[in-house]
Protein backbone atom coordinates (compact mmCIF):
# COMPACT_ATOMS: atom_id res chain seq x y z
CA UNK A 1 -14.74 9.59 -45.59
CA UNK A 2 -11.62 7.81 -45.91
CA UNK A 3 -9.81 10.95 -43.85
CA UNK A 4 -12.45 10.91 -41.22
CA UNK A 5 -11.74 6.96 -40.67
CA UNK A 6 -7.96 7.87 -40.75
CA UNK A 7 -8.24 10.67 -37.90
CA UNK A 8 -10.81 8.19 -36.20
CA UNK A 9 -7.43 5.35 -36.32
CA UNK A 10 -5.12 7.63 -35.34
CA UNK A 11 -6.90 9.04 -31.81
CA UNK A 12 -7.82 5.63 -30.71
CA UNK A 13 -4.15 4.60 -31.47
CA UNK A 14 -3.04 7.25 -29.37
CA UNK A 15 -5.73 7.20 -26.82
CA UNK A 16 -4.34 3.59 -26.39
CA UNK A 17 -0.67 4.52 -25.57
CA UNK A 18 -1.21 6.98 -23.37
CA UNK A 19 -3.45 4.71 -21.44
CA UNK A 20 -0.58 1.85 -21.35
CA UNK A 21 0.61 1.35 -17.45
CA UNK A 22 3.93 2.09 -16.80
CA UNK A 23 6.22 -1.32 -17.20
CA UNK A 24 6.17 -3.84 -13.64
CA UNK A 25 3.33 -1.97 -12.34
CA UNK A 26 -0.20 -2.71 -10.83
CA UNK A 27 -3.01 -1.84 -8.81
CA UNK A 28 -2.84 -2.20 -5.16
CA UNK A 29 -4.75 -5.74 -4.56
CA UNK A 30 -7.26 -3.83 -2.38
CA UNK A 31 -7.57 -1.16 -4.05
CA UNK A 32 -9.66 -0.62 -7.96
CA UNK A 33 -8.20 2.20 -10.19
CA UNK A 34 -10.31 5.42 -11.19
CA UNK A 35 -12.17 3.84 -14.14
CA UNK A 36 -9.92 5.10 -17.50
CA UNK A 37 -6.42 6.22 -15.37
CA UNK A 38 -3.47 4.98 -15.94
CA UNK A 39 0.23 4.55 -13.42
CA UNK A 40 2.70 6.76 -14.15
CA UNK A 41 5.02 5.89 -11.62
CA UNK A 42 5.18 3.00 -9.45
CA UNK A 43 8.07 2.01 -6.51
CA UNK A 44 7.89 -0.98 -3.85
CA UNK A 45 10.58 -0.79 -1.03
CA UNK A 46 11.17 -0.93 2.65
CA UNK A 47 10.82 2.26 3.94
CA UNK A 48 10.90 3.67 7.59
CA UNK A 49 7.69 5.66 5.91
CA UNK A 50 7.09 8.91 7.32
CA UNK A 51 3.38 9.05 7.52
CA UNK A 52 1.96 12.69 7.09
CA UNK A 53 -0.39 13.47 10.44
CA UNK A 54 -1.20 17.61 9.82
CA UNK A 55 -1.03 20.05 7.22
CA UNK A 56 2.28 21.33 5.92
CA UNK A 57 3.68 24.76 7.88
CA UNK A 58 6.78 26.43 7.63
CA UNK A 59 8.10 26.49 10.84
CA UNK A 60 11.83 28.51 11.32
CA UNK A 61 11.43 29.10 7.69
CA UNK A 62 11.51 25.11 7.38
CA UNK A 63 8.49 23.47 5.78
CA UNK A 64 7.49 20.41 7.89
CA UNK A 65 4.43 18.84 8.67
CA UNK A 66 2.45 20.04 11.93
CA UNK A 67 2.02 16.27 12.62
CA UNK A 68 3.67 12.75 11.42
CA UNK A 69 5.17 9.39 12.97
CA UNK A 70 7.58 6.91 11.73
CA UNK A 71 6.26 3.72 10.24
CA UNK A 72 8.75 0.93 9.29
CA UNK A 73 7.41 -1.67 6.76
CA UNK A 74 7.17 -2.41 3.23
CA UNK A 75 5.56 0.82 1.05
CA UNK A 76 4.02 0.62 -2.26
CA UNK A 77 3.49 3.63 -4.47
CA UNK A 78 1.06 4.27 -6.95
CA UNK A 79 0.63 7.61 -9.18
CA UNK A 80 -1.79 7.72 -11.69
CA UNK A 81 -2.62 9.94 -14.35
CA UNK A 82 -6.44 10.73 -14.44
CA UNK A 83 -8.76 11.30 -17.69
CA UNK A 84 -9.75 14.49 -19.35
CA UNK A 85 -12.63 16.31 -18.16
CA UNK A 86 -12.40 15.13 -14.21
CA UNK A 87 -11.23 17.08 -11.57
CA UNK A 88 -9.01 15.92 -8.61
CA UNK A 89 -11.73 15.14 -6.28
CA UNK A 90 -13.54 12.72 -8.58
CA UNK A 91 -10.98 10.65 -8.37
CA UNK A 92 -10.09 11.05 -4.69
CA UNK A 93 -13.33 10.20 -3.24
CA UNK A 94 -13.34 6.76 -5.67
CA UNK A 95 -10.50 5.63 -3.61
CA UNK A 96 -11.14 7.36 -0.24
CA UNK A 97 -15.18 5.66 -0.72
CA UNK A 98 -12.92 2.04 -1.47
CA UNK A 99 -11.01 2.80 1.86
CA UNK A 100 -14.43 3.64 4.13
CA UNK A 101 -16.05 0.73 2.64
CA UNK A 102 -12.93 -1.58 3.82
CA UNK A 103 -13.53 -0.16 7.12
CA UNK A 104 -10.42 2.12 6.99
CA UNK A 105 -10.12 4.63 9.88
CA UNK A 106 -9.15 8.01 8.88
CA UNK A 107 -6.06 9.47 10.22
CA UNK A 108 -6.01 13.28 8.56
CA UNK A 109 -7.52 15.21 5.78
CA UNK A 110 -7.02 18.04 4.71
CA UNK A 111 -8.38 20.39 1.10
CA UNK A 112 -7.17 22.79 -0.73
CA UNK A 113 -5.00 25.23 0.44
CA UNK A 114 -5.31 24.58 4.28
CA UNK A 115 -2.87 21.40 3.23
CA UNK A 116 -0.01 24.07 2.53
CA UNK A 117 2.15 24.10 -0.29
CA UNK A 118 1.78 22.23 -3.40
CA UNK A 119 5.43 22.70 -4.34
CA UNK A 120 6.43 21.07 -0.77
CA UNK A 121 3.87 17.48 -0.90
CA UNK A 122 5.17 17.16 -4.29
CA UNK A 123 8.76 17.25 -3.77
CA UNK A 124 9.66 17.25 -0.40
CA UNK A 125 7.11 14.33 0.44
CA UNK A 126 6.24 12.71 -2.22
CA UNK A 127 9.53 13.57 -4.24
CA UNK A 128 7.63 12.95 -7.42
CA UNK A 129 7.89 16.74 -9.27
CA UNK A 130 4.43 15.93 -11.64
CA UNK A 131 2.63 16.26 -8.47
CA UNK A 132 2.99 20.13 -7.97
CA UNK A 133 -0.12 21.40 -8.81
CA UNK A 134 -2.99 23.94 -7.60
CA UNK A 135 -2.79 24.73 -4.15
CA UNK A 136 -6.63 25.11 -4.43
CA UNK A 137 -7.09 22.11 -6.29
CA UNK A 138 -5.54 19.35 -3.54
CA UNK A 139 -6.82 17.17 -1.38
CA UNK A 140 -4.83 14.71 0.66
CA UNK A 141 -5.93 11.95 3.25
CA UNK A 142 -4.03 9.23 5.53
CA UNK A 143 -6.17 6.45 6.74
CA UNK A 144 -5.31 2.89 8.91
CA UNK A 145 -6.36 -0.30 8.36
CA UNK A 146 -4.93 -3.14 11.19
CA UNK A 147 -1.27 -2.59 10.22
CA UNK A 148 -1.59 -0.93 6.66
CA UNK A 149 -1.19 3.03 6.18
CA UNK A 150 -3.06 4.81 3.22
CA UNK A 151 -1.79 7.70 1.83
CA UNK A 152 -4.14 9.83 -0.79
CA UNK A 153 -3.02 12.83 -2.67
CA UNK A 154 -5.09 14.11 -5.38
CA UNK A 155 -4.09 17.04 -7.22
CA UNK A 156 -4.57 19.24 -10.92
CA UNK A 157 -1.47 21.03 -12.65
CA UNK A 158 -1.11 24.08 -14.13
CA UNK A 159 -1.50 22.65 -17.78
CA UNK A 160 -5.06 20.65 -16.26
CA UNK A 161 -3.51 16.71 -15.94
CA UNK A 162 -4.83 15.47 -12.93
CA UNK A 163 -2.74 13.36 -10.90
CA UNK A 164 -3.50 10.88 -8.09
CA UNK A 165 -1.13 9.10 -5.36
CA UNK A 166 -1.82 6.60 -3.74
CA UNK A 167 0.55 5.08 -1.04
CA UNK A 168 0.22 1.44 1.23
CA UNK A 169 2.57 0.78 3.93
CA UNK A 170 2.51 -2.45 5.21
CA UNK A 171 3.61 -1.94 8.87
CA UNK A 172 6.16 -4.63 9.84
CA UNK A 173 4.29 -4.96 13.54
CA UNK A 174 6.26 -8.01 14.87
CA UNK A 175 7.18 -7.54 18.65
CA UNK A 176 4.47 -5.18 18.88
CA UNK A 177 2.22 -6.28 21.72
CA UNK A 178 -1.02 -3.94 20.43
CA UNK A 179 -1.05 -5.17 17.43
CA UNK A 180 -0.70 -8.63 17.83
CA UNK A 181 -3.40 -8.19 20.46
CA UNK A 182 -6.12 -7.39 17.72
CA UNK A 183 -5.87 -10.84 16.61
CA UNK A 184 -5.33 -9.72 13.20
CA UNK A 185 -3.07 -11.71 10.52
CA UNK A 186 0.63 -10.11 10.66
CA UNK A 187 2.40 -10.55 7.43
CA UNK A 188 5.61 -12.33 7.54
CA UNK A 189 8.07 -11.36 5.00
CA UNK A 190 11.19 -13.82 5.99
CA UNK A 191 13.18 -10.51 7.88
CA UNK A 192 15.85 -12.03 10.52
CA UNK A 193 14.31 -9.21 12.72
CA UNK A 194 10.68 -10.61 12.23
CA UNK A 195 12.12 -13.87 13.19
CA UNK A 196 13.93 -12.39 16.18
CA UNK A 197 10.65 -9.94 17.46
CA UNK A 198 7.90 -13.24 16.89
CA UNK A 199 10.65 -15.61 19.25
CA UNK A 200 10.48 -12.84 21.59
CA UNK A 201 7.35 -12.27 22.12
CA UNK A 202 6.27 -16.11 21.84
CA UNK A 203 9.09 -16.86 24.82
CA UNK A 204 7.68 -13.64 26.70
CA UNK A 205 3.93 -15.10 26.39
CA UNK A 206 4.27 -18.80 26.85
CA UNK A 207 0.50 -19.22 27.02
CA UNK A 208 0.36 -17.54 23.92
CA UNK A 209 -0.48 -20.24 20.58
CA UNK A 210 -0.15 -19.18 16.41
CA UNK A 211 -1.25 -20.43 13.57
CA UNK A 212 0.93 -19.87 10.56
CA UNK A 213 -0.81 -19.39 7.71
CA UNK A 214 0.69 -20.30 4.43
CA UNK A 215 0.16 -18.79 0.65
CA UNK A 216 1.63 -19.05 -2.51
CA UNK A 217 1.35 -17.95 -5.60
CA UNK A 218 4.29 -18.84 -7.78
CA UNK A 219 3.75 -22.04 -8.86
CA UNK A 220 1.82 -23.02 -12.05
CA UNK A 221 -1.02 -25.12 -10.59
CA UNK A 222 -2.43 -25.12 -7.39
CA UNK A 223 -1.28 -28.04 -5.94
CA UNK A 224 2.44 -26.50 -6.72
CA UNK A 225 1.19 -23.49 -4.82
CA UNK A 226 -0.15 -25.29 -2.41
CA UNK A 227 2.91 -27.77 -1.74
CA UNK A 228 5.02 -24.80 -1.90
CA UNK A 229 3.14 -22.51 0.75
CA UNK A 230 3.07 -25.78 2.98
CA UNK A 231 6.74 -25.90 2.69
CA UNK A 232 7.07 -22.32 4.07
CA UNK A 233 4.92 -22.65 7.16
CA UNK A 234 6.92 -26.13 7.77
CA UNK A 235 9.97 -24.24 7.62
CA UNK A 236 9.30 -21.43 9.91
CA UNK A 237 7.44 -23.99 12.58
CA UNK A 238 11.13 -25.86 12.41
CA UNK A 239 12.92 -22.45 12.94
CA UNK A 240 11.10 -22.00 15.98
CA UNK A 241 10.96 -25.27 17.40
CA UNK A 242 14.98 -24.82 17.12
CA UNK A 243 14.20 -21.45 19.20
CA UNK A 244 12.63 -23.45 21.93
CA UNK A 245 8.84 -22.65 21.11
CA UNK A 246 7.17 -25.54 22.03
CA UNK A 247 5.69 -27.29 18.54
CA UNK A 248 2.25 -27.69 20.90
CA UNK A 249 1.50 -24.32 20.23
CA UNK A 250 1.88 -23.91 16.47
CA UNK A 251 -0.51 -24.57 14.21
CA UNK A 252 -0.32 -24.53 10.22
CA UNK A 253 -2.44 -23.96 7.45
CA UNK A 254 -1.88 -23.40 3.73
CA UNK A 255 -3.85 -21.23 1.58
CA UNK A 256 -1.58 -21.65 -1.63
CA UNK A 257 -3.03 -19.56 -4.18
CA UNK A 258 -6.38 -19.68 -2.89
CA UNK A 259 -6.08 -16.20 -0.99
CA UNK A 260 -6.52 -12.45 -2.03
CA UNK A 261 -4.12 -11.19 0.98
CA UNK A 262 -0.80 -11.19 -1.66
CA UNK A 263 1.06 -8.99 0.66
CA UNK A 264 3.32 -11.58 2.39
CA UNK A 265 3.63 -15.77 1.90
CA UNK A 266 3.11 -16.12 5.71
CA UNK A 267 0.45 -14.66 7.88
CA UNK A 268 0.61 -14.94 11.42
CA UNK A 269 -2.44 -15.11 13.64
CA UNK A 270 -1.44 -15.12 17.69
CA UNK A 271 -4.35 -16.58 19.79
């Protein structure tokens, strides 16, 4: 009895490690984990992201992608390790459904071994070696979402871990005229060359007004956040005002902590 309670201790002990995330990480805000995995590896950076479009070919004995375009913004990446007993797919189609349901638009997919080599999304495009699997086993999807790029690789190794990627590029879209024409919030991230493209495009479309939309979520109360997020909007609507932009056509509004969107502590919405 005593020995069965012992070996009962000891799995749940180590059933507990291995389900520890990896130090710093998280979830993608948007995005809910496969129930039971656990990150494995996790990165945030600027990237000029090079978002795969077509299945991998080797082309003058060079493997390359038939399709992809260059995406500059901020990229978050996510690689979980998936529970005993499911298969790549089960987890895939959690996150894929996730992405439908937030009325994602999909980009490519591709399954099994009509994606192309394993060895190659692994290393050469993911450059994350745990990730070279079953050719037959993968799946991989990109999807869009106003300015964010989704990235899904599923996939099951040799010795049966399942692995899943996930990867969110934030586009940095300022100065883009199609994107600011969807009237959707642009994240401001405090870049010089944000700053530059928005006086741009404000000065090139003087009938054009914005609302800058404040959040916060560093202080300890929210009425620190909120003070805090109003002091950010106040201080880019004085940037621009230096810039010429005539304060008429500003507007401001602060969110604090109150807000889900955690992406960037300004959102820009161009009427």
């Amino acid at each position: 009895m005593r020995f069965s309670i012992f070996l009962s201790i000891l799995f749940y002990s180590t059933f507990a490690v291995a389900e520890a995330d990896l130090t710093n990480s998280s979830d993608y805000f948007q995005l809910e984990r496969f129930p039971g995995s656990y990150i494995v590896q996790y990165d945030k950076k600027d990237e000029n992201y090079r978002l795969i479009l077509g299945g991998l070919k080797k082309i003058k004995g060079v493997v390359t992608p038939e399709k992809e375009r260059r995406v500059t913004g901020q990229l978050t990446q996510i690689t979980y390790r998936i529970p005993e007993l499911n298969t790549p797919d089960d987890a895939f189609s959690v996150l894929e459904d996730q992405l439908i349901k937030l009325g994602a638009t999909n980009l490519f997919k591709c399954t099994g071994r009509d994606c192309g080599s394993s060895n190659q999304w692994a290393n050469a495009i993911f450059r994350y070696s745990r990730l070279y699997g079953l050719e037959e086993s993968q799946t991989f999807a990109s999807y869009r979402l106003n300015n964010k790029y989704f990235s899904l690789y599923a996939v099951k190794r040799g010795n049966k871990r399942v692995y899943l990627r996930v990867e969110v590029l934030v586009e940095n879209v300022l100065g883009m005229e199609a994107q600011a024409e969807q009237g959707d919030g642009i994240p401001f991230t405090g870049k010089e060359s944000e700053f530059k493209a928005l006086v741009k495009y404000l000065t090139e479309n003087p009938e054009r007004t914005l609302w800058l939309v404040g959040q916060n979520f560093s202080g300890s109360t929210y009425r620190q956040q909120l003070d805090k997020s109003n002091d950010q909007i106040m201080a880019l609507k004085t940037r621009l005002i230096e810039q010429e932009i005539d304060a008429e056509r500003i507007s401001l509004y602060s969110l604090g902590g109150f807000s889900s969107e955690q992406n960037a502590e300004v959102l820009i919405f161009i009427e």
